[in-house]
Structure formats: structure tokens, C-alpha cells
Coordinates of C-alpha atoms and ligand atoms in Angstrom, one line a residue:
M1 CA 15.0 13.0 -18.2
T2 CA 13.9 9.5 -19.1
T3 CA 12.3 8.1 -16.1
R4 CA 12.2 4.5 -15.2
S5 CA 10.3 2.5 -12.7
A6 CA 10.1 -1.1 -11.5
V7 CA 8.2 -3.1 -9.0
I8 CA 10.5 -5.5 -7.2
A9 CA 9.0 -8.2 -5.0
L10 CA 11.2 -9.8 -2.3
A11 CA 10.4 -13.4 -1.8
G12 CA 11.9 -15.9 0.6
P13 CA 11.5 -17.9 3.7
P14 CA 10.6 -16.3 7.0
N15 CA 13.6 -14.5 8.6
A16 CA 15.7 -14.3 5.4
G17 CA 16.1 -10.6 5.8
K18 CA 13.5 -9.3 3.4
S19 CA 12.3 -6.4 5.5
T20 CA 15.8 -5.5 6.4
L21 CA 16.7 -5.2 2.8
V22 CA 13.7 -3.1 2.0
N23 CA 14.6 -0.7 4.8
Q24 CA 18.2 -0.6 3.7
A25 CA 17.2 0.1 0.1
V26 CA 14.8 2.9 1.1
G27 CA 17.2 4.3 3.7
A28 CA 14.4 4.4 6.3
K29 CA 12.4 2.0 8.3
V30 CA 9.2 1.2 6.4
S31 CA 8.8 -2.4 7.6
I32 CA 9.4 -3.9 11.0
V33 CA 12.2 -6.3 11.7
T34 CA 12.7 -8.9 14.4
H35 CA 14.9 -11.9 14.9
K36 CA 11.7 -14.0 15.0
V37 CA 10.1 -15.7 12.0
Q38 CA 6.8 -14.5 10.5
T39 CA 7.3 -10.9 11.6
T40 CA 5.9 -9.4 8.4
R41 CA 2.2 -10.1 7.9
T42 CA 1.3 -8.2 4.7
R43 CA 2.8 -6.6 1.7
V44 CA 4.6 -3.3 2.4
R45 CA 5.9 -1.2 -0.3
G46 CA 9.2 0.7 0.2
I47 CA 10.2 3.2 -2.4
A48 CA 13.7 4.1 -3.3
L49 CA 15.1 6.5 -5.9
R50 CA 18.2 5.5 -7.7
D51 CA 19.5 7.5 -10.7
E52 CA 16.5 8.2 -12.8
A53 CA 14.6 5.1 -11.6
Q54 CA 12.0 4.7 -9.0
L55 CA 12.4 1.3 -7.4
I56 CA 9.3 0.0 -5.6
F57 CA 10.3 -2.8 -3.3
V58 CA 7.5 -5.0 -2.1
D59 CA 8.3 -6.6 1.2
T60 CA 6.3 -9.7 1.7
P61 CA 5.5 -12.2 4.5
G62 CA 7.9 -15.2 4.5
I63 CA 6.8 -18.2 2.4
F64 CA 6.6 -21.4 4.4
V65 CA 5.3 -24.9 4.1
S66 CA 1.7 -25.8 4.8
P67 CA 0.4 -22.6 6.5
K68 CA -2.5 -23.8 8.6
R69 CA -4.2 -21.0 10.3
R70 CA -6.3 -18.5 8.3
L71 CA -3.9 -15.7 9.0
E72 CA -0.9 -17.8 7.9
R73 CA -2.7 -18.7 4.6
A74 CA -3.5 -15.1 4.0
M75 CA 0.2 -14.1 4.6
V76 CA 1.6 -16.7 2.2
G77 CA -1.1 -15.8 -0.3
A78 CA -0.1 -12.1 -0.1
A79 CA 3.5 -13.1 -0.7
W80 CA 2.7 -15.0 -3.9
N81 CA 0.4 -12.2 -5.1
A82 CA 3.2 -9.8 -4.8
V83 CA 5.5 -12.1 -6.8
E84 CA 3.0 -12.4 -9.6
D85 CA 2.5 -8.6 -9.9
A86 CA 6.2 -7.6 -9.9
D87 CA 8.6 -6.8 -12.7
F88 CA 11.4 -8.4 -10.8
V89 CA 11.5 -10.9 -8.0
I90 CA 14.4 -11.2 -5.7
V91 CA 14.7 -14.5 -3.9
L92 CA 16.4 -14.0 -0.6
H93 CA 18.5 -16.9 0.7
D94 CA 20.1 -16.8 4.1
A95 CA 23.8 -17.6 3.5
R96 CA 24.0 -19.6 6.7
K97 CA 21.6 -22.2 5.3
P98 CA 22.6 -24.8 2.8
A99 CA 21.6 -24.5 -0.9
H100 CA 19.2 -27.3 -0.6
D101 CA 17.4 -25.7 2.4
E102 CA 13.8 -26.9 2.1
Q103 CA 12.4 -23.4 2.7
T104 CA 14.3 -21.9 -0.2
A105 CA 13.4 -24.9 -2.3
L106 CA 9.8 -24.2 -1.6
V107 CA 10.1 -20.7 -2.9
I108 CA 11.9 -21.9 -6.0
Q109 CA 9.3 -24.5 -6.6
G110 CA 6.5 -21.9 -6.3
L111 CA 8.3 -19.7 -8.8
R112 CA 8.5 -22.5 -11.3
E113 CA 4.8 -23.0 -11.1
R114 CA 4.0 -19.3 -11.4
K115 CA 5.9 -17.8 -14.3
A116 CA 7.3 -15.0 -12.4
R117 CA 9.0 -12.4 -14.6
R118 CA 12.6 -11.6 -14.0
V119 CA 14.0 -13.5 -11.1
L120 CA 17.1 -12.7 -9.2
L121 CA 18.9 -14.3 -6.3
A122 CA 20.3 -12.4 -3.4
I123 CA 22.3 -14.4 -0.9
N124 CA 21.9 -12.4 2.2
K125 CA 23.7 -12.2 5.6
I126 CA 27.1 -12.6 3.9
D127 CA 28.6 -10.9 7.0
E128 CA 27.8 -14.1 8.9
I129 CA 29.8 -16.6 6.8
K130 CA 33.2 -17.1 5.3
R131 CA 33.7 -15.7 1.8
E132 CA 35.1 -19.0 0.4
K133 CA 31.8 -20.7 1.1
L134 CA 29.8 -18.2 -1.0
L135 CA 30.9 -19.3 -4.5
A136 CA 29.8 -22.9 -4.0
L137 CA 26.5 -21.8 -2.5
A138 CA 25.8 -19.5 -5.4
Q139 CA 26.6 -22.2 -7.9
E140 CA 24.4 -24.8 -6.2
L141 CA 21.5 -22.4 -6.0
S142 CA 22.0 -21.4 -9.6
A143 CA 21.8 -25.0 -10.6
A144 CA 18.3 -25.2 -8.9
F145 CA 16.9 -22.2 -10.9
P146 CA 17.9 -20.1 -13.8
F147 CA 18.3 -16.8 -11.9
E148 CA 19.0 -13.9 -14.1
R149 CA 21.6 -12.5 -11.7
V150 CA 23.1 -13.5 -8.4
F151 CA 23.9 -10.8 -5.8
M152 CA 25.8 -11.4 -2.5
I153 CA 24.6 -8.9 0.1
S154 CA 24.4 -8.0 3.7
A155 CA 21.0 -6.3 4.0
L156 CA 22.0 -5.4 7.6
K157 CA 25.3 -3.8 6.9
G158 CA 24.6 -2.7 3.4
D159 CA 27.3 -4.6 1.6
G160 CA 26.4 -5.3 -2.0
V161 CA 23.1 -3.4 -1.7
D162 CA 24.4 -0.5 -3.8
D163 CA 25.3 -2.8 -6.6
L164 CA 21.9 -4.4 -6.5
L165 CA 20.2 -1.0 -6.6
A166 CA 22.4 0.2 -9.5
W167 CA 21.6 -2.9 -11.5
L168 CA 17.9 -2.6 -10.9
A169 CA 18.0 1.0 -11.8
S170 CA 19.7 0.3 -15.1
E171 CA 17.3 -2.6 -15.9
A172 CA 14.1 -1.0 -14.8
P173 CA 11.7 -0.4 -17.7
E174 CA 11.3 3.2 -19.0
G175 CA 8.1 4.7 -17.7
P176 CA 6.7 7.3 -15.3
W177 CA 7.3 7.2 -11.6
L178 CA 4.4 5.5 -9.8
Y179 CA 4.7 7.5 -6.6
P180 CA 5.5 11.1 -5.7
E181 CA 9.2 11.8 -5.5
D182 CA 9.2 12.1 -1.7
E183 CA 7.1 9.1 -0.9
I184 CA 8.9 6.2 0.8
S185 CA 6.1 3.8 1.7
D186 CA 2.5 3.0 0.8
L187 CA 1.7 2.1 4.3
P188 CA -0.6 4.7 6.0
Q189 CA 0.9 6.2 9.1
R190 CA -1.7 4.6 11.4
L191 CA -0.8 1.2 10.1
L192 CA 2.9 1.8 10.4
A193 CA 2.4 3.0 13.9
A194 CA 0.5 -0.2 14.8
E195 CA 3.4 -2.2 13.2
I196 CA 5.9 -0.4 15.4
T197 CA 4.0 -1.5 18.5
R198 CA 3.7 -5.0 17.2
E199 CA 7.4 -5.1 16.6
K200 CA 8.0 -4.3 20.3
L201 CA 5.5 -6.9 21.3
F202 CA 7.3 -9.5 19.1
L203 CA 10.6 -8.6 20.8
H204 CA 9.3 -8.7 24.4
L205 CA 6.8 -11.4 24.4
H206 CA 7.5 -15.1 24.0
D207 CA 6.3 -18.4 22.6
E208 CA 3.1 -18.3 20.6
L209 CA 1.9 -15.0 22.1
P210 CA 3.4 -12.7 19.4
Y211 CA 1.7 -14.8 16.8
S212 CA -1.7 -14.7 18.4
L213 CA -2.0 -10.9 18.8
T214 CA -2.7 -8.0 16.5
V215 CA -2.5 -4.2 17.0
E216 CA -4.8 -1.6 15.7
T217 CA -4.5 2.2 15.8
E218 CA -7.9 3.3 17.1
S219 CA -7.4 7.1 17.1
W220 CA -4.8 9.7 16.1
E221 CA -5.2 13.2 17.2
T222 CA -2.8 16.1 16.3
F223 CA -2.7 19.0 18.7
R224 CA -2.0 22.7 18.0
D225 CA 1.6 22.3 19.3
G226 CA 2.2 19.6 16.7
S227 CA 2.2 16.8 19.3
V228 CA 0.2 13.7 18.6
K229 CA -2.0 11.4 20.7
I230 CA -2.2 7.9 19.4
S231 CA -4.4 5.2 21.0
Q232 CA -4.0 1.6 20.0
T233 CA -5.6 -1.7 21.0
I234 CA -3.7 -4.9 21.2
Y235 CA -6.0 -7.8 20.6
V236 CA -5.0 -11.1 22.3
Q237 CA -6.9 -14.4 22.3
R238 CA -6.9 -15.4 25.9
D239 CA -7.0 -13.9 29.4
A240 CA -3.7 -15.5 30.2
H241 CA -2.2 -13.8 27.2
K242 CA -3.6 -10.5 28.4
R243 CA -1.9 -11.0 31.7
M244 CA 1.4 -11.8 30.0
A245 CA 1.2 -8.8 27.8
I246 CA 0.6 -6.5 30.7
G247 CA 3.1 -8.2 32.9
A248 CA 3.6 -8.0 36.7
K249 CA 2.4 -4.6 37.9
G250 CA 2.1 -3.6 34.2
A251 CA 5.9 -3.7 33.7
T252 CA 5.8 -5.4 30.3
I253 CA 3.2 -3.2 28.7
R254 CA 4.9 -0.1 30.2
K255 CA 8.2 -1.1 28.6
I256 CA 6.6 -1.8 25.2
R257 CA 4.7 1.5 25.3
E258 CA 7.9 3.4 26.1
L259 CA 9.9 1.8 23.2
A260 CA 7.1 2.2 20.7
Q261 CA 6.5 5.8 21.8
R262 CA 10.2 6.6 21.4
E263 CA 10.3 5.2 18.0
L264 CA 7.1 7.0 16.9
E265 CA 8.6 10.2 18.2
E266 CA 11.7 9.7 16.0
M267 CA 9.6 8.8 13.0
L268 CA 7.1 11.7 13.3
E269 CA 9.6 14.2 14.7
T270 CA 7.3 15.4 17.4
H271 CA 6.0 14.5 20.9
V272 CA 3.9 11.5 20.9
H273 CA 1.5 10.4 23.7
L274 CA 0.9 6.7 23.1
F275 CA -1.9 4.9 24.8
L276 CA -2.1 1.1 24.7
F277 CA -5.1 -1.0 25.6
V278 CA -5.0 -4.8 25.8
K279 CA -8.3 -6.6 24.9
V280 CA -9.2 -10.2 24.7
R281 CA -10.9 -11.1 21.5
E282 CA -10.6 -14.8 21.0
R283 CA -11.7 -14.8 17.4
W284 CA -10.0 -11.8 16.0
V285 CA -8.2 -14.1 13.5
D286 CA -11.6 -15.0 12.1
D287 CA -12.8 -11.4 11.8
P288 CA -12.8 -10.2 8.1
E289 CA -12.2 -6.6 9.2
R290 CA -8.9 -7.4 10.7
Y291 CA -7.8 -8.7 7.3
Q292 CA -9.3 -6.0 5.1
Q293 CA -7.3 -3.1 6.5
W294 CA -4.1 -4.9 6.0
G295 CA -5.0 -5.9 2.5
L296 CA -5.0 -9.6 3.3
D297 CA -7.3 -12.0 1.6
F298 CA -9.8 -13.4 4.2
S299 CA -11.1 -16.1 2.0
L300 CA -7.9 -18.2 1.7
Ligands
GTP401 N1 23.8 -10.8 10.3 C1 22.8 -10.4 9.5 N2 21.6 -10.4 10.0 C2 20.6 -10.0 9.1 C3 20.9 -9.6 7.8 N3 19.7 -9.2 7.2 C4 18.7 -9.5 8.2 N4 19.3 -9.9 9.3 C5 18.6 -10.3 10.6 O1 17.7 -11.4 10.3 C6 16.6 -11.2 11.2 C7 15.3 -11.3 10.3 O2 15.3 -10.1 9.5 P1 13.9 -9.6 8.8 O3 14.3 -8.5 7.9 O4 12.9 -9.4 9.8 O5 13.6 -10.9 8.0 P2 12.3 -11.2 7.1 O6 12.7 -12.0 5.9 O7 11.6 -9.9 6.8 O8 11.4 -12.1 8.0 P3 9.8 -12.3 8.1 O9 9.1 -11.0 8.0 O10 9.6 -13.0 9.3 O11 9.5 -13.2 6.9 C8 16.7 -10.0 11.9 O12 17.3 -10.3 13.2 C9 17.7 -9.2 11.1 O13 18.5 -8.3 11.8 C10 22.2 -9.5 7.4 O14 22.5 -9.2 6.3 N5 23.2 -10.0 8.2
MG402 MG1 9.8 -9.3 7.2

């Protein structure tokens, strides 16, 4: 068998559906998804097998204008690094937005400056708009950049994703697979577990709070019966945030814990005892350690 492999970076504005597409391509949840912008904070690889090709999708944080905080700069930096390292780049554009959307324009501008290799366009969320609008949108976007191919997809429902995978598999360069056959992600389990809790925090907390917290898995113990005890710390920056995360009589954190535990149980296929601790650490965003473990560049 002639094997093929390709690294495919997904680039696009926050909320375009990059993580949803990676999960759809892999057929499992490897990257968290919420309706809020800036959910993904680092590069996450999701690995799919298609025909004789191993397709390594690199989910990235959304690219946005003038990131100000250190964490935001590191996130956008990680996205561009992924683009530079990839065989293919897929620019994701939310079909509900106009072709001249300034966020998509920013991504296209960055690609021009960077000499990305093979660049494709995927117009996503086609389940949300009328078919007849798509052609004009594709034409306008194609006028802005010489995309090698244009795909129309719904990452959520799966429409068009199979065509995209088939095309990538046929175009992937010949070469050995880069990961073992049964691997679906490069994210260690403790990091993925922290991400799952962060996803629930994103979904249940409001305003700036989701953006000013981080989650770490502190310990992971497997018992003889196969069950697992996972302890995680949620770092927030202020006392008021801690109170909000915990909620009245602990109701908020209890809900988050329940949801995260349930999902971890499904993922690990065993009983999980999840313990969550909320701690105030005002300056966690300026702590290099918080960046290293996520592969983010602290110096940006
Ligand atoms: N209707 C519809 N919604 C979608 C589709 N793809 C993604 N979404 C939704 O769009 C929202 C954002 O999806 P994500 O996958 O988190 O987007 P992202 O590009 O990874 O966002 P960041 O990580 O914040 O940059 C979620 O609510 C998804 O369910 C789609 O094809 N159709
Ligand atoms: Mg994402």
C-alpha cells in the first residue's frame, strides 16, 4: 500500500467552525466547541484516516485583529505558526458573513504575507443560508485570493465534509503515516480533560469571566476497578470571579462538575470522580508555566 499523509491547518476568524470541522473529520471530539468566540486557545491536532491517507488536521485559535493581552497574542501566534507548518491550509469562512468580512480579510491578508503552501477555502455553515447565495459568495471570496479549491460545507451536519476529505486524501503527498493508526489526537488526556471542563465553564459563565480563567488537571489516579479520580484547578483572576464560578450555594460549579464528569465518563468509558477547585491567581496570564504546557509562546 502506498501511504500518504498531510498536515492540514484550519485558519479562520473566531467562531468560524474550525474545531467543529476537526471533530467532524476525525469522527470524535478532540477539540472543544462553544458558541462563543475564542474558545480554542492552542493548536490541537485531530487525526483522520481516509483511504490510504492519514490526514492530520490542526485546529487553531481564531485569528483576530490586534490581539492585546499576552494570551491573545500567543493564541494568534499559534494559529499563524500552524499555517506556516502545514501542507494545506483551509480558510474557513462563515457563510452568514459577507465576502468582504473584515475578519476573513485579515486571514487572507496574513496568508499573502506568509507564503502558505496550498490554500483552500471552505465556506462553512451552509445549513444556515440559502443555496442561491453561495455561488456569489464563493465567487467574491475567490476574487480576493487564488484558492486552489473551494468547498461548501456544514461542519456541524457533515454536508460536504466527505468530499473535502476525499479530495485531501487524493492530494496528500506520498509518505509514511506520522501517527499510529489508532491515534486520533496529539493532546494528552490530562489536557483534553482540562479542556472539557473549560468548555463547560465557557458555556455556563458570562461576560469576560470565561476569558479570564484557565483550567489545569492537577492529578489523575486510576483505581483497580478502572475508575479514575481527576482533580482540576480553575484559576480565576479575582475574588468576584471566584464567587461567580462557584455560584449561589455552589450551584454553578456543581452543574459544571456534573457536565464535565459525564463527558469524561463517556470519553474514558469508565467511572470518573471529578474534583474541581477554584483558586484566585490574579497573574496566571503572566505565568510562563501556564503557556508552556499548552505549547503557547510566552514571549509574544
Ligand atoms: N449552523 C452551523 N453551526 C456551526 C457549524 N459549524 C460550527 N457551528 C457552530 O459555530 C459555533 C462555533 O464553532 P467552533 O467550532 O467552536 O468555532 P471555532 O472556529 O473553532 O471558534 P474559536 O475556537 O473560538 O476560534 C458553535 O456554536 C458551532 O456549533 C455549521 O456548519 N453550521
Ligand atoms: Mg475552536
